[in-house]
């Protein structure tokens, strides 16, 4: 289905992004999966190309463009022509906005130039062993010592955990309040900040995911992000954008899987004709095409709402829910159409299948998304009793 949200300058930008992904990312994807990590130099090259934090002010090296459609294009082209493990979207669209929106002038002057250039790679650390979506159960603590904070705790499943140079860390600062959380900027090399093992995962093999340990880390007062005790509110404010960015990724991979499979069913022959000529194949492909187009229309509308600062938590949750569930169904069907080849690691569809399984879990599980949408309908037992 024709998409109508893009202007000519967006399409020109898409062409340049595609060329970058094909030249600087795709050729390294196999090696990255074996090594379990992308090259730091790729972030630098993306910075040189102007693909990191396009929203950042020009004085920091950015383009100053507050239009999420450009970010959407970068994500889509990376999913199609780059590598899913190159977490450019985590760096630019999930973590950098915390610093851009919550940071004071001193913090932005200190960190944003390196973030935009790719010298400073970003990560965010919220999840802990034993707690996922339940931020109120957070055990990592930061104690105010007057002229600094002392941070102690453990985080796990942290994307960019090995590569990350600057980590936005959520920690409890008010033990008497369930949501008494603050955000801190933890820098590579701080004494007491240690990285654990690089975690082995079912999929996303080229994305470095790690445990992080904080043992009496001395955090300068200048590295408190925003106001103390307001971290839960800040995290909630950023979740709508986070979930929409995730949805763009999920739909981008689903679209790619469909395209790969459409080509395959036209070329692969069985019983004397292409398998795409069988009615079952034709009908299943048609169903996927219709669902993908429907989801794309919804996501594009959400992007426009985010541009207008009008994207609600419920709409973002629906975007994340629908695209992650659709991605899972599409991947399963596409593997099925590839037959035995779909189970072989050498085929991209096999790797995409395992990559996609996490989509219904991170950035809030499908069950949490349903809960948010349901509460938005007024179906909240806390308010109905």
Short mmCIF file of C-alpha atoms in Angstrom, two decimals:
data_model
loop_
_atom_site.label_atom_id
_atom_site.label_comp_id
_atom_site.label_asym_id
_atom_site.label_seq_id
_atom_site.Cartn_x
_atom_site.Cartn_y
_atom_site.Cartn_z
CA UNK A 1 0.00 0.00 0.00
CA UNK A 2 1.29 3.45 -0.84
CA UNK A 3 2.45 5.42 2.20
CA UNK A 4 1.51 9.08 2.25
CA UNK A 5 3.34 10.54 5.25
CA UNK A 6 6.68 11.19 3.55
CA UNK A 7 7.80 14.26 1.59
CA UNK A 8 10.41 14.25 -1.22
CA UNK A 9 13.17 15.18 1.25
CA UNK A 10 12.33 12.09 3.29
CA UNK A 11 12.67 9.85 0.26
CA UNK A 12 16.01 11.43 -0.65
CA UNK A 13 17.16 10.83 2.90
CA UNK A 14 15.98 7.22 2.69
CA UNK A 15 18.14 6.65 -0.40
CA UNK A 16 21.25 7.90 1.42
CA UNK A 17 20.48 5.83 4.53
CA UNK A 18 19.97 2.72 2.41
CA UNK A 19 23.34 3.20 0.75
CA UNK A 20 24.99 3.61 4.14
CA UNK A 21 23.42 0.44 5.54
CA UNK A 22 24.35 -1.56 2.45
CA UNK A 23 27.95 -0.32 2.44
CA UNK A 24 28.84 0.05 6.13
CA UNK A 25 26.60 -2.37 8.03
CA UNK A 26 25.45 -5.34 5.94
CA UNK A 27 28.96 -6.50 4.89
CA UNK A 28 29.93 -6.96 8.54
CA UNK A 29 26.74 -8.64 9.81
CA UNK A 30 28.00 -12.24 9.65
CA UNK A 31 31.20 -11.39 11.51
CA UNK A 32 29.32 -9.40 14.14
CA UNK A 33 27.04 -12.33 14.87
CA UNK A 34 30.05 -14.57 15.41
CA UNK A 35 31.82 -12.00 17.59
CA UNK A 36 28.64 -11.04 19.48
CA UNK A 37 29.17 -7.33 19.01
CA UNK A 38 29.15 -4.63 16.35
CA UNK A 39 32.19 -2.48 15.62
CA UNK A 40 32.51 0.80 17.49
CA UNK A 41 33.68 2.33 14.24
CA UNK A 42 30.21 1.83 12.75
CA UNK A 43 28.76 4.29 15.25
CA UNK A 44 31.48 6.77 14.27
CA UNK A 45 30.68 6.30 10.60
CA UNK A 46 26.98 6.76 11.29
CA UNK A 47 27.84 9.97 13.15
CA UNK A 48 29.89 11.22 10.21
CA UNK A 49 26.92 10.51 7.93
CA UNK A 50 24.59 12.51 10.20
CA UNK A 51 22.51 9.48 11.19
CA UNK A 52 22.84 9.79 14.97
CA UNK A 53 20.41 12.02 16.88
CA UNK A 54 19.14 14.05 13.95
CA UNK A 55 17.04 16.00 16.49
CA UNK A 56 20.13 17.33 18.32
CA UNK A 57 20.90 21.03 18.12
CA UNK A 58 23.41 22.13 15.53
CA UNK A 59 25.82 23.34 18.21
CA UNK A 60 26.21 19.70 19.25
CA UNK A 61 26.72 18.53 15.68
CA UNK A 62 23.13 17.49 15.01
CA UNK A 63 20.77 18.63 12.27
CA UNK A 64 18.24 20.14 14.65
CA UNK A 65 15.40 18.29 12.88
CA UNK A 66 12.53 17.48 15.24
CA UNK A 67 10.77 15.10 12.85
CA UNK A 68 10.44 11.45 13.89
CA UNK A 69 9.91 10.43 10.26
CA UNK A 70 13.66 10.74 9.71
CA UNK A 71 14.30 8.42 12.66
CA UNK A 72 11.68 6.05 11.30
CA UNK A 73 13.49 5.91 7.97
CA UNK A 74 16.83 5.13 9.63
CA UNK A 75 15.28 2.27 11.58
CA UNK A 76 13.43 0.83 8.59
CA UNK A 77 16.50 0.86 6.36
CA UNK A 78 18.65 -0.69 9.07
CA UNK A 79 16.11 -3.50 9.52
CA UNK A 80 15.96 -4.11 5.76
CA UNK A 81 19.49 -3.49 4.56
CA UNK A 82 21.68 -3.28 7.66
CA UNK A 83 21.71 -5.51 10.73
CA UNK A 84 19.20 -5.73 13.55
CA UNK A 85 22.03 -5.93 16.10
CA UNK A 86 23.25 -2.46 15.16
CA UNK A 87 21.26 -0.69 17.87
CA UNK A 88 21.37 2.76 16.35
CA UNK A 89 17.77 3.28 17.49
CA UNK A 90 18.62 2.55 21.13
CA UNK A 91 21.42 5.11 21.01
CA UNK A 92 19.60 7.84 19.12
CA UNK A 93 15.91 7.40 19.81
CA UNK A 94 15.64 5.79 23.25
CA UNK A 95 18.57 6.96 25.39
CA UNK A 96 19.76 10.23 23.85
CA UNK A 97 16.32 11.85 24.33
CA UNK A 98 16.69 11.42 28.10
CA UNK A 99 19.81 13.57 28.03
CA UNK A 100 18.42 15.98 25.45
CA UNK A 101 15.16 16.55 27.36
CA UNK A 102 16.21 16.15 30.99
CA UNK A 103 19.85 17.23 30.93
CA UNK A 104 20.93 20.69 32.01
CA UNK A 105 23.09 22.87 29.77
CA UNK A 106 26.31 21.67 31.39
CA UNK A 107 25.40 18.01 30.88
CA UNK A 108 24.37 18.55 27.28
CA UNK A 109 27.49 20.56 26.50
CA UNK A 110 29.59 17.79 28.05
CA UNK A 111 27.96 14.74 26.51
CA UNK A 112 25.88 15.57 23.42
CA UNK A 113 28.78 16.28 20.99
CA UNK A 114 30.23 12.80 21.58
CA UNK A 115 26.78 11.22 21.41
CA UNK A 116 26.07 12.84 18.05
CA UNK A 117 29.50 11.95 16.63
CA UNK A 118 29.31 8.32 17.78
CA UNK A 119 32.32 8.59 20.10
CA UNK A 120 30.06 8.12 23.13
CA UNK A 121 27.81 5.07 22.80
CA UNK A 122 24.70 5.04 24.99
CA UNK A 123 22.80 2.46 27.05
CA UNK A 124 20.03 2.55 29.63
CA UNK A 125 19.95 0.31 32.70
CA UNK A 126 16.58 -0.35 34.33
CA UNK A 127 16.03 -4.14 34.41
CA UNK A 128 17.36 -6.08 37.39
CA UNK A 129 17.62 -9.77 38.24
CA UNK A 130 14.16 -10.74 39.44
CA UNK A 131 12.42 -7.58 38.22
CA UNK A 132 11.39 -6.74 34.69
CA UNK A 133 8.45 -4.42 34.10
CA UNK A 134 7.99 -3.90 37.86
CA UNK A 135 10.09 -0.77 38.42
CA UNK A 136 8.62 -0.40 41.90
CA UNK A 137 10.55 -3.54 42.86
CA UNK A 138 13.91 -1.98 41.95
CA UNK A 139 16.69 -2.77 44.43
CA UNK A 140 19.59 -0.72 43.06
CA UNK A 141 20.20 2.11 45.54
CA UNK A 142 21.85 5.51 45.42
CA UNK A 143 22.56 7.32 48.70
CA UNK A 144 23.05 11.08 48.90
CA UNK A 145 26.41 11.81 50.56
CA UNK A 146 26.20 15.58 50.36
CA UNK A 147 28.58 16.41 47.52
CA UNK A 148 28.09 13.09 45.67
CA UNK A 149 25.99 9.94 45.50
CA UNK A 150 27.03 6.35 46.22
CA UNK A 151 25.48 3.82 43.85
CA UNK A 152 25.12 0.10 44.55
CA UNK A 153 23.25 -2.58 42.66
CA UNK A 154 23.06 -4.92 39.69
CA UNK A 155 21.41 -4.55 36.30
CA UNK A 156 20.89 -7.26 33.71
CA UNK A 157 19.85 -7.76 30.07
CA UNK A 158 21.37 -4.37 29.24
CA UNK A 159 21.63 -3.72 25.49
CA UNK A 160 24.90 -2.03 24.47
CA UNK A 161 26.09 -3.23 27.87
CA UNK A 162 29.64 -3.85 26.66
CA UNK A 163 29.96 -1.05 24.12
CA UNK A 164 28.19 1.57 26.22
CA UNK A 165 30.30 4.55 27.34
CA UNK A 166 27.51 6.47 29.07
CA UNK A 167 24.74 4.59 30.88
CA UNK A 168 21.50 6.12 32.14
CA UNK A 169 20.99 4.17 35.36
CA UNK A 170 17.76 4.09 37.36
CA UNK A 171 18.23 3.69 41.11
CA UNK A 172 16.08 3.99 44.20
CA UNK A 173 16.90 7.14 46.20
CA UNK A 174 13.89 7.23 48.52
CA UNK A 175 13.43 3.85 50.22
CA UNK A 176 10.09 4.93 51.72
CA UNK A 177 8.44 5.61 48.35
CA UNK A 178 7.73 2.76 45.89
CA UNK A 179 8.40 5.16 43.02
CA UNK A 180 11.19 7.12 44.69
CA UNK A 181 13.62 6.61 41.80
CA UNK A 182 16.30 8.88 40.32
CA UNK A 183 18.31 8.73 37.10
CA UNK A 184 22.11 8.92 37.00
CA UNK A 185 24.68 9.26 34.23
CA UNK A 186 27.32 6.59 34.83
CA UNK A 187 30.46 6.93 32.73
CA UNK A 188 32.85 4.28 31.48
CA UNK A 189 35.81 4.01 33.82
CA UNK A 190 34.10 5.14 37.02
CA UNK A 191 35.59 3.25 39.95
CA UNK A 192 33.32 0.44 41.10
CA UNK A 193 31.43 0.23 37.79
CA UNK A 194 32.04 -3.21 36.31
CA UNK A 195 30.61 -5.14 33.40
CA UNK A 196 29.77 -8.80 33.79
CA UNK A 197 29.64 -11.42 31.13
CA UNK A 198 28.27 -10.79 27.69
CA UNK A 199 25.05 -12.78 27.80
CA UNK A 200 24.38 -15.51 25.25
CA UNK A 201 20.94 -15.11 23.70
CA UNK A 202 18.54 -17.08 21.51
CA UNK A 203 18.68 -14.36 18.86
CA UNK A 204 20.08 -10.87 18.26
CA UNK A 205 23.53 -12.45 18.24
CA UNK A 206 25.36 -9.32 17.11
CA UNK A 207 23.82 -7.14 19.84
CA UNK A 208 25.95 -6.99 22.98
CA UNK A 209 23.79 -7.64 26.04
CA UNK A 210 25.42 -7.69 29.45
CA UNK A 211 25.17 -7.59 33.21
CA UNK A 212 26.29 -4.39 34.95
CA UNK A 213 27.54 -4.13 38.53
CA UNK A 214 27.77 -1.00 40.65
CA UNK A 215 29.85 -1.36 43.79
CA UNK A 216 30.09 1.87 45.81
CA UNK A 217 30.29 3.91 42.61
CA UNK A 218 30.87 7.57 43.43
CA UNK A 219 28.50 9.61 41.26
CA UNK A 220 29.15 13.37 41.12
CA UNK A 221 26.15 15.57 41.79
CA UNK A 222 26.66 16.88 38.25
CA UNK A 223 25.68 13.42 36.93
CA UNK A 224 22.19 13.40 38.40
CA UNK A 225 19.82 13.53 35.42
CA UNK A 226 16.81 15.73 36.11
CA UNK A 227 15.50 16.09 39.66
CA UNK A 228 16.09 13.58 42.42
CA UNK A 229 13.11 11.33 43.08
CA UNK A 230 11.46 12.07 39.73
CA UNK A 231 12.93 9.15 37.78
CA UNK A 232 9.74 7.11 37.68
CA UNK A 233 7.87 10.04 36.17
CA UNK A 234 10.63 10.56 33.60
CA UNK A 235 10.63 6.90 32.62
CA UNK A 236 6.86 6.94 32.21
CA UNK A 237 7.07 10.04 30.03
CA UNK A 238 9.55 8.37 27.68
CA UNK A 239 7.77 5.01 27.40
CA UNK A 240 5.39 6.05 24.62
CA UNK A 241 8.28 6.99 22.34
CA UNK A 242 10.22 3.88 23.36
CA UNK A 243 7.32 1.60 22.47
CA UNK A 244 6.67 3.29 19.14
CA UNK A 245 10.36 3.03 18.20
CA UNK A 246 10.20 -0.67 19.08
CA UNK A 247 7.08 -1.05 16.94
CA UNK A 248 8.83 0.54 13.96
CA UNK A 249 11.62 -2.04 14.36
CA UNK A 250 9.21 -4.97 14.62
CA UNK A 251 7.22 -3.96 11.57
CA UNK A 252 10.41 -3.29 9.61
CA UNK A 253 11.64 -6.83 10.20
CA UNK A 254 8.23 -8.31 9.45
CA UNK A 255 8.07 -6.44 6.14
CA UNK A 256 11.56 -7.69 5.31
CA UNK A 257 10.66 -11.29 6.12
CA UNK A 258 7.63 -11.01 3.86
CA UNK A 259 9.71 -9.67 0.99
CA UNK A 260 12.29 -12.45 1.36
CA UNK A 261 9.55 -15.07 1.41
CA UNK A 262 7.68 -13.60 -1.56
CA UNK A 263 10.85 -13.94 -3.62
CA UNK A 264 11.42 -17.47 -2.31
CA UNK A 265 7.93 -18.80 -3.08
CA UNK A 266 8.19 -17.45 -6.62
CA UNK A 267 11.52 -19.20 -7.21
CA UNK A 268 11.15 -22.46 -5.24
CA UNK A 269 9.38 -25.16 -7.22
CA UNK A 270 7.48 -28.24 -6.05
CA UNK A 271 5.39 -30.68 -8.08
CA UNK A 272 6.36 -28.89 -11.26
CA UNK A 273 5.39 -25.32 -10.33
CA UNK A 274 6.42 -22.49 -7.99
CA UNK A 275 5.13 -23.06 -4.47
CA UNK A 276 3.66 -19.57 -4.63
CA UNK A 277 1.21 -20.87 -7.21
CA UNK A 278 -0.51 -23.14 -4.69
CA UNK A 279 -3.70 -21.69 -3.25
CA UNK A 280 -2.62 -22.10 0.38
CA UNK A 281 0.60 -20.15 -0.24
CA UNK A 282 -1.23 -17.48 -2.21
CA UNK A 283 -3.90 -17.01 0.45
CA UNK A 284 -1.42 -16.94 3.37
CA UNK A 285 0.78 -14.40 1.59
CA UNK A 286 -2.26 -12.27 0.78
CA UNK A 287 -3.37 -12.35 4.43
CA UNK A 288 0.07 -11.25 5.62
CA UNK A 289 0.21 -8.49 3.03
CA UNK A 290 -3.13 -7.09 4.21
CA UNK A 291 -2.15 -7.24 7.89
CA UNK A 292 1.24 -5.64 7.28
CA UNK A 293 -0.32 -2.77 5.35
CA UNK A 294 -2.89 -2.23 8.07
CA UNK A 295 -0.22 -2.16 10.78
CA UNK A 296 1.98 0.17 8.73
CA UNK A 297 -0.87 2.66 8.39
CA UNK A 298 -1.37 2.63 12.17
CA UNK A 299 2.35 3.05 12.88
CA UNK A 300 2.67 5.92 10.40
CA UNK A 301 -0.22 7.69 12.11
CA UNK A 302 1.43 7.17 15.51
CA UNK A 303 4.63 8.74 14.16
CA UNK A 304 2.67 11.84 13.15
CA UNK A 305 1.07 11.95 16.59
CA UNK A 306 4.50 11.74 18.24
CA UNK A 307 5.67 14.61 16.04
CA UNK A 308 2.77 16.63 17.49
CA UNK A 309 3.50 15.47 21.08
CA UNK A 310 0.06 13.83 21.03
CA UNK A 311 0.92 10.12 21.21
CA UNK A 312 -0.85 8.56 24.18
CA UNK A 313 0.43 5.70 26.31
CA UNK A 314 -2.50 3.58 25.14
CA UNK A 315 -1.85 4.21 21.43
CA UNK A 316 1.86 3.49 21.83
CA UNK A 317 1.09 0.31 23.76
CA UNK A 318 -1.29 -0.78 21.01
CA UNK A 319 1.41 -0.14 18.42
CA UNK A 320 3.90 -2.24 20.35
CA UNK A 321 1.40 -5.02 21.01
CA UNK A 322 0.06 -5.31 17.47
CA UNK A 323 3.40 -5.15 15.67
CA UNK A 324 5.22 -7.56 17.97
CA UNK A 325 2.42 -10.12 17.73
CA UNK A 326 2.17 -9.66 13.96
CA UNK A 327 5.94 -9.99 13.61
CA UNK A 328 5.82 -13.31 15.44
CA UNK A 329 3.07 -14.68 13.20
CA UNK A 330 4.77 -13.48 10.03
CA UNK A 331 8.13 -14.96 11.00
CA UNK A 332 6.57 -18.32 11.79
CA UNK A 333 4.68 -18.45 8.51
CA UNK A 334 7.70 -17.33 6.49
CA UNK A 335 9.87 -20.05 8.01
CA UNK A 336 7.13 -22.55 7.18
CA UNK A 337 7.12 -21.50 3.53
CA UNK A 338 10.89 -21.89 3.37
CA UNK A 339 10.51 -25.52 4.46
CA UNK A 340 13.68 -27.21 5.69
CA UNK A 341 15.75 -24.29 4.40
CA UNK A 342 13.95 -22.02 6.86
CA UNK A 343 15.45 -23.99 9.74
CA UNK A 344 18.99 -23.56 8.48
CA UNK A 345 21.14 -20.86 10.05
CA UNK A 346 22.57 -19.89 6.67
CA UNK A 347 19.17 -18.57 5.59
CA UNK A 348 18.38 -15.10 6.84
CA UNK A 349 14.78 -16.04 7.63
CA UNK A 350 16.01 -18.56 10.22
CA UNK A 351 18.01 -15.89 12.04
CA UNK A 352 15.15 -13.42 11.81
CA UNK A 353 12.83 -15.95 13.43
CA UNK A 354 14.93 -16.24 16.57
CA UNK A 355 15.70 -12.50 16.58
CA UNK A 356 11.98 -11.74 16.68
CA UNK A 357 11.05 -13.80 19.73
CA UNK A 358 12.18 -11.11 22.17
CA UNK A 359 9.84 -8.52 20.62
CA UNK A 360 6.84 -9.67 22.68
CA UNK A 361 8.90 -9.39 25.86
CA UNK A 362 11.12 -6.29 25.97
CA UNK A 363 9.85 -2.69 26.17
CA UNK A 364 6.93 -4.19 28.08
CA UNK A 365 5.46 -7.64 27.50
CA UNK A 366 2.32 -8.16 25.43
CA UNK A 367 0.45 -8.82 28.67
CA UNK A 368 1.57 -5.46 30.10
CA UNK A 369 0.51 -3.74 26.88
CA UNK A 370 -2.96 -5.27 27.16
CA UNK A 371 -3.16 -4.10 30.77
CA UNK A 372 -2.32 -0.52 29.81
CA UNK A 373 -4.83 -0.48 26.96
CA UNK A 374 -7.51 -2.02 29.18
CA UNK A 375 -6.97 0.51 31.95
CA UNK A 376 -7.25 3.24 29.35
CA UNK A 377 -10.78 1.99 28.71
CA UNK A 378 -11.61 2.58 32.37
CA UNK A 379 -11.35 -1.12 33.19
CA UNK A 380 -9.10 -0.67 36.22
CA UNK A 381 -10.03 -2.72 39.26
CA UNK A 382 -8.28 -0.20 41.51
CA UNK A 383 -10.80 2.44 40.45
CA UNK A 384 -13.85 0.22 39.87
CA UNK A 385 -14.11 -1.28 43.38
#
